[in-house]
C-alpha angles and dihedrals in degrees: 000000000000090000091053092050092050090050092051090048091053090049092050091048092049091048090049092051092049091048092049090050092050091049091047092051092047091050091047092051092047092050093046092050090050091050090048090058103035113026104090120204136176122233118196133205132178123209125186122207138169086223091066121078102177133015120285120192118208128189113206122194130169145160099033090154092196092301118147129211101207124329110337089351092294093158092052092046092051092049091052091046091050092052093054098209125189091221134017115213119198106192103193143278092072087140134030127251089240096046113135089223142343099255097122093056093038094051091048092052091048090053099047103035090091091054092060139327110292121222119189130194126186128255131194091272092057091045091054093042090054090046090056090055092228094148142330093280100172092052092045092053092048093048089051089058107266127128105225116211113194111167086329139096143206130213108225140171118230120178090336093311124122109227128180105206119192139175133203141155106193124090114274090228140049121275090228100125093265099057091232126177102210123133090240095053103041131076102272098231092048093048090050092047093053092043092052093042095059094044099093143086090228123101105275114222121174128191108209115166094210119053082201087072090074111019099071129079119339099335100099092046095045110043114070103219128151097209137004118191120200146162126171102117099068091226089295092309094249114044117203124196112266092353096064126200115005103211137027117178111245089010094063125203122007094000125197101215109054103104143002130036125314135181131212139175104275097357093074101191137012122185117192121193123210085223134220106274146353139248123224095306123168089246127034123238108279131182083357118115117202111251145203108208118217116198122194113201110197141173114275 
């Protein structure tokens, strides 16, 4: 009888240990998910160029997906204000395609437009939102104070530097099976836009929501661009130690281009932000803090 009681005691102890471990893991996961949605951080990069004469400071944000950091995004606004950028770049997916309205993005623009000029390019969520006919999004963004660049560009002066700033959503190549960039294969207006965009002595900065728009096929060895800024892939959504982000849209599993800075042949620099939020993905953000990217452009 005593042997049986000891055996039962050991079973109960083992079960208790397993239960405690399961609870601890569940708590850890829940806390890490919360951090991955709410613990803002700033990531900084420096790029040198012979087209830059004096420093320009850019703030890049993307993929807010209607998320808020504090009431009316007060925490995000204060972080941007504290960084003191010369330009604020919003690189798409600031809303969701199923959003009832655009008030989160509009309120954010209204609050930060006095910090620095706000430039906004469209992501897939904005494209789908517009397609649903929910509201006149482009006009709402413009009235809030943003300059919307949709397959268009502006030539601007920032701290004595000439910058050509563009925005696009489409792929910078033809969907012809080979991802070519010839005039004959590409959509004519897109080919002309990219050709015109690169034809300048100004610093060429392109907002393209998807890094996928430039990394495939001939795009990154055809278009002569100094810097492309992107988001879209949420850093891979779930970031694993050593392995990195697990999924990246068109790039599939364990993608290479979902965050950080990358360099190509004619596309000199690409900076990809992990973004600020997440849509209704199959997995939540995990081990993946939301970020504001600060880019320092300096003289080479």
